[in-house]
Short mmCIF file of C-alpha atoms (C1' of nucleotides) in Angstrom, two decimals:
data_model
loop_
_atom_site.label_atom_id
_atom_site.label_comp_id
_atom_site.label_asym_id
_atom_site.label_seq_id
_atom_site.Cartn_x
_atom_site.Cartn_y
_atom_site.Cartn_z
CA MET I 1 -124.36 161.79 -47.97
CA LEU I 2 -121.13 161.83 -46.19
CA ASP I 3 -119.13 158.77 -45.75
CA SER I 4 -118.70 158.34 -42.07
CA VAL I 5 -115.45 156.59 -42.48
CA THR I 6 -113.62 159.32 -44.26
CA HIS I 7 -114.75 162.79 -43.64
CA SER I 8 -113.91 163.61 -40.13
CA THR I 9 -110.48 162.18 -40.41
CA PHE I 10 -109.11 163.80 -43.53
CA LEU I 11 -109.88 167.36 -42.90
CA PRO I 12 -106.95 169.67 -43.47
CA ASN I 13 -104.39 169.66 -40.69
CA THR I 14 -105.96 166.63 -39.13
CA SER I 15 -103.30 164.32 -37.87
CA PHE I 16 -103.29 160.87 -39.20
CA CYS I 17 -104.17 158.26 -36.65
CA ASP I 18 -103.62 154.61 -37.12
CA PRO I 19 -106.38 152.52 -35.61
CA LEU I 20 -104.92 149.06 -35.35
CA MET I 21 -101.36 150.17 -34.99
CA SER I 22 -101.51 149.27 -38.57
CA TRP I 23 -99.34 150.30 -41.45
CA THR I 24 -97.97 153.57 -40.28
CA ASP I 25 -96.78 152.21 -37.01
CA LEU I 26 -95.62 149.13 -38.72
CA PHE I 27 -93.61 151.19 -41.14
CA SER I 28 -92.14 153.17 -38.33
CA ASN I 29 -90.77 149.94 -37.00
CA GLU I 30 -87.36 149.11 -38.38
CA GLU I 31 -88.34 145.49 -38.74
CA TYR I 32 -90.37 146.41 -41.75
CA TYR I 33 -87.84 148.50 -43.56
CA PRO I 34 -86.14 145.62 -45.33
CA ALA I 35 -89.29 145.19 -47.31
CA PHE I 36 -88.73 148.62 -48.76
CA GLU I 37 -85.17 148.21 -49.80
CA HIS I 38 -86.21 148.76 -53.38
CA GLN I 39 -87.52 152.18 -52.58
CA THR I 40 -85.71 155.42 -52.27
CA ASP I 41 -84.47 156.90 -49.03
CA ALA I 42 -87.05 159.58 -49.51
CA ASP I 43 -89.83 157.03 -49.59
CA SER I 44 -88.67 155.33 -46.45
CA SER I 45 -88.22 158.63 -44.74
CA CYS I 46 -91.72 159.62 -45.66
CA LEU I 47 -93.18 156.39 -44.37
CA LYS I 48 -91.22 156.65 -41.19
CA THR I 49 -92.35 160.21 -40.69
CA SER I 50 -95.91 159.06 -41.10
CA GLY I 51 -95.45 156.54 -38.41
CA ILE I 52 -94.06 159.02 -35.97
CA LYS I 53 -96.79 161.43 -36.76
CA SER I 54 -99.41 158.86 -36.04
CA GLN I 55 -98.31 158.55 -32.49
CA ASP I 56 -99.86 161.81 -31.42
CA CYS I 57 -103.02 161.57 -33.34
CA HIS I 58 -106.29 162.53 -31.84
CA SER I 59 -108.89 160.73 -33.80
CA ARG I 60 -109.62 157.41 -35.34
CA THR I 61 -108.87 157.26 -38.99
CA SER I 62 -110.43 155.81 -42.02
CA LEU I 63 -107.53 153.55 -42.77
CA GLN I 64 -109.21 150.97 -40.67
CA SER I 65 -111.69 150.58 -43.50
CA SER I 66 -112.29 146.95 -44.06
CA HIS I 67 -112.42 146.99 -47.82
CA LEU I 68 -109.55 147.39 -50.19
CA TRP I 69 -111.15 150.15 -52.21
CA GLU I 70 -111.79 152.13 -49.06
CA PHE I 71 -108.19 151.66 -48.03
CA VAL I 72 -107.09 152.98 -51.42
CA ARG I 73 -109.54 155.85 -51.28
CA ASP I 74 -108.38 156.83 -47.84
CA LEU I 75 -104.76 156.84 -48.90
CA LEU I 76 -105.66 159.13 -51.78
CA LEU I 77 -107.48 161.42 -49.41
CA SER I 78 -104.50 161.57 -47.12
CA PRO I 79 -101.65 162.87 -49.28
CA GLU I 80 -99.39 163.34 -46.27
CA GLU I 81 -99.58 159.65 -45.59
CA ASN I 82 -99.53 157.98 -48.94
CA CYS I 83 -96.05 159.30 -49.65
CA GLY I 84 -96.61 159.43 -53.35
CA ILE I 85 -97.71 155.83 -53.52
CA LEU I 86 -101.00 156.92 -55.06
CA GLU I 87 -101.77 160.15 -56.83
CA TRP I 88 -104.73 161.73 -58.48
CA GLU I 89 -104.73 161.95 -62.25
CA ASP I 90 -108.08 163.68 -62.40
CA ARG I 91 -109.43 164.50 -58.99
CA GLU I 92 -112.87 165.55 -60.20
CA GLN I 93 -113.41 162.40 -62.21
CA GLY I 94 -111.99 160.13 -59.58
CA ILE I 95 -109.11 158.95 -61.74
CA PHE I 96 -106.01 157.97 -59.86
CA ARG I 97 -102.72 156.25 -60.50
CA VAL I 98 -100.70 153.76 -58.52
CA VAL I 99 -97.22 155.19 -58.47
CA LYS I 100 -95.50 152.72 -56.17
CA SER I 101 -97.25 149.46 -56.66
CA GLU I 102 -95.04 147.37 -54.40
CA ALA I 103 -95.33 149.83 -51.56
CA LEU I 104 -99.09 149.86 -51.88
CA ALA I 105 -99.20 146.08 -51.79
CA LYS I 106 -96.95 146.04 -48.77
CA MET I 107 -99.19 148.44 -46.93
CA TRP I 108 -102.25 146.40 -47.75
CA GLY I 109 -100.44 143.26 -46.74
CA GLN I 110 -99.52 144.76 -43.39
CA ARG I 111 -103.06 145.88 -42.95
CA LYS I 112 -104.35 142.38 -43.60
CA LYS I 113 -101.47 140.75 -41.77
CA ASN I 114 -100.47 139.02 -44.94
CA ASP I 115 -96.79 139.42 -45.70
CA ARG I 116 -97.20 137.52 -48.95
CA MET I 117 -99.30 140.20 -50.51
CA THR I 118 -98.08 141.47 -53.86
CA TYR I 119 -99.30 144.14 -56.22
CA GLU I 120 -100.32 141.41 -58.62
CA LYS I 121 -102.76 140.06 -56.04
CA LEU I 122 -103.88 143.47 -54.89
CA SER I 123 -104.56 144.58 -58.44
CA ARG I 124 -106.59 141.44 -59.04
CA ALA I 125 -108.81 142.42 -56.14
CA LEU I 126 -109.10 145.93 -57.53
CA ARG I 127 -110.17 144.58 -60.90
CA TYR I 128 -113.03 142.72 -59.30
CA TYR I 129 -114.44 146.11 -58.38
CA TYR I 130 -115.11 146.73 -62.07
CA LYS I 131 -117.97 144.27 -61.84
CA THR I 132 -119.59 146.03 -58.94
CA GLY I 133 -119.18 149.56 -60.25
CA ILE I 134 -116.92 150.63 -57.45
CA LEU I 135 -114.11 151.08 -59.94
CA GLU I 136 -114.18 151.71 -63.65
CA ARG I 137 -111.59 150.52 -66.02
CA VAL I 138 -109.13 152.97 -67.49
CA ASP I 139 -107.11 151.69 -70.39
CA ARG I 140 -103.82 152.75 -68.96
CA ARG I 141 -101.53 150.75 -66.80
CA LEU I 142 -101.76 151.38 -63.08
CA VAL I 143 -104.61 153.83 -63.59
CA TYR I 144 -108.04 153.33 -62.04
CA LYS I 145 -111.20 155.36 -61.72
CA PHE I 146 -113.79 155.38 -58.98
CA GLY I 147 -117.14 154.23 -60.26
CA LYS I 148 -120.67 155.22 -59.49
CA ASN I 149 -120.86 152.87 -56.52
CA ALA I 150 -117.79 154.28 -54.85
CA HIS I 151 -118.42 156.97 -52.32
CA GLY I 152 -116.45 159.30 -50.13
CA TRP I 153 -113.79 160.25 -52.64
CA GLN I 154 -115.39 163.37 -54.03
CA GLU I 155 -113.86 166.53 -52.67
CA ASP I 156 -117.10 168.47 -52.55
CA LYS I 157 -118.78 165.71 -50.64
CA LEU I 158 -116.25 165.45 -47.91
"C1'" DG F 1 -123.51 125.01 -40.57
"C1'" DC F 2 -125.08 127.80 -44.53
"C1'" DC F 3 -124.86 131.58 -47.49
"C1'" DA F 4 -123.24 135.78 -49.63
"C1'" DC F 5 -119.63 138.64 -50.32
"C1'" DT F 6 -114.77 139.89 -50.51
"C1'" DT F 7 -110.10 138.75 -50.94
"C1'" DT F 8 -106.30 135.63 -52.05
"C1'" DT F 9 -103.89 132.52 -54.92
"C1'" DC F 10 -102.51 130.46 -59.10
"C1'" DC F 11 -102.46 130.45 -63.74
"C1'" DT F 12 -102.45 131.97 -68.67
"C1'" DG F 13 -102.35 135.40 -72.12
"C1'" DC F 14 -101.50 140.05 -73.60
"C1'" DT F 15 -98.92 144.41 -73.71
"C1'" DT F 16 -95.00 147.27 -73.25
"C1'" DT Z 1 -87.40 138.14 -74.69
"C1'" DA Z 2 -88.53 139.60 -70.13
"C1'" DA Z 3 -91.23 141.99 -66.96
"C1'" DG Z 4 -95.43 143.69 -65.68
"C1'" DC Z 5 -100.39 143.84 -66.04
"C1'" DA Z 6 -105.17 141.89 -66.84
"C1'" DG Z 7 -108.54 138.54 -66.19
"C1'" DG Z 8 -110.53 133.55 -65.33
"C1'" DA Z 9 -111.23 130.12 -61.98
"C1'" DA Z 10 -111.28 128.35 -57.60
"C1'" DA Z 11 -110.25 128.45 -52.73
"C1'" DA Z 12 -110.10 130.83 -48.42
"C1'" DG Z 13 -111.68 134.19 -45.10
"C1'" DT Z 14 -115.30 136.78 -42.84
"C1'" DG Z 15 -119.69 138.24 -41.08
"C1'" DG Z 16 -124.70 137.74 -40.72
#
DNA sequence: GCCACTTTTCCTGCTT
DNA sequence: TAAGCAGGAAAAGTGG
């Protein structure tokens, strides 16, 4: 069964659209760039590009998902937008890695309107998903795996 | 207002 | 030794 949140919005060549003027627009705003001083110019450029791109989008996107795991999933399914913040380790098994932990936390914080969000807090929330089967533990740092209760991440089910 | 669920916050301990 | 990550406990937020 398709996940209504994801599928229509991450088809190839589908422009990213930010629903709440959320993170992409926020990152296109210079006010938010100081938070990314630790990142490379390439990262900032990528984020800024995403924001510009979002302005002419045509459809609502999944990044309005209310749950953290959906937010993470949607970033993974939108490689143009995650700017290398997340990447698949094993796409078929649902194993992924957080490459830029601080950037991910910042995005989530913007999404939740919480500028005190850190990766430490975000990762704590992710670890709670182990209990519910949405995520499975992988014994490697910054590596997670979608569990049996996670949906919408499988390529052949999109 | 209550309840269930999710997320946030703080803290401690472990690993790299 | 320091920094980063994992997990326990409790509080806060949210929606039904």
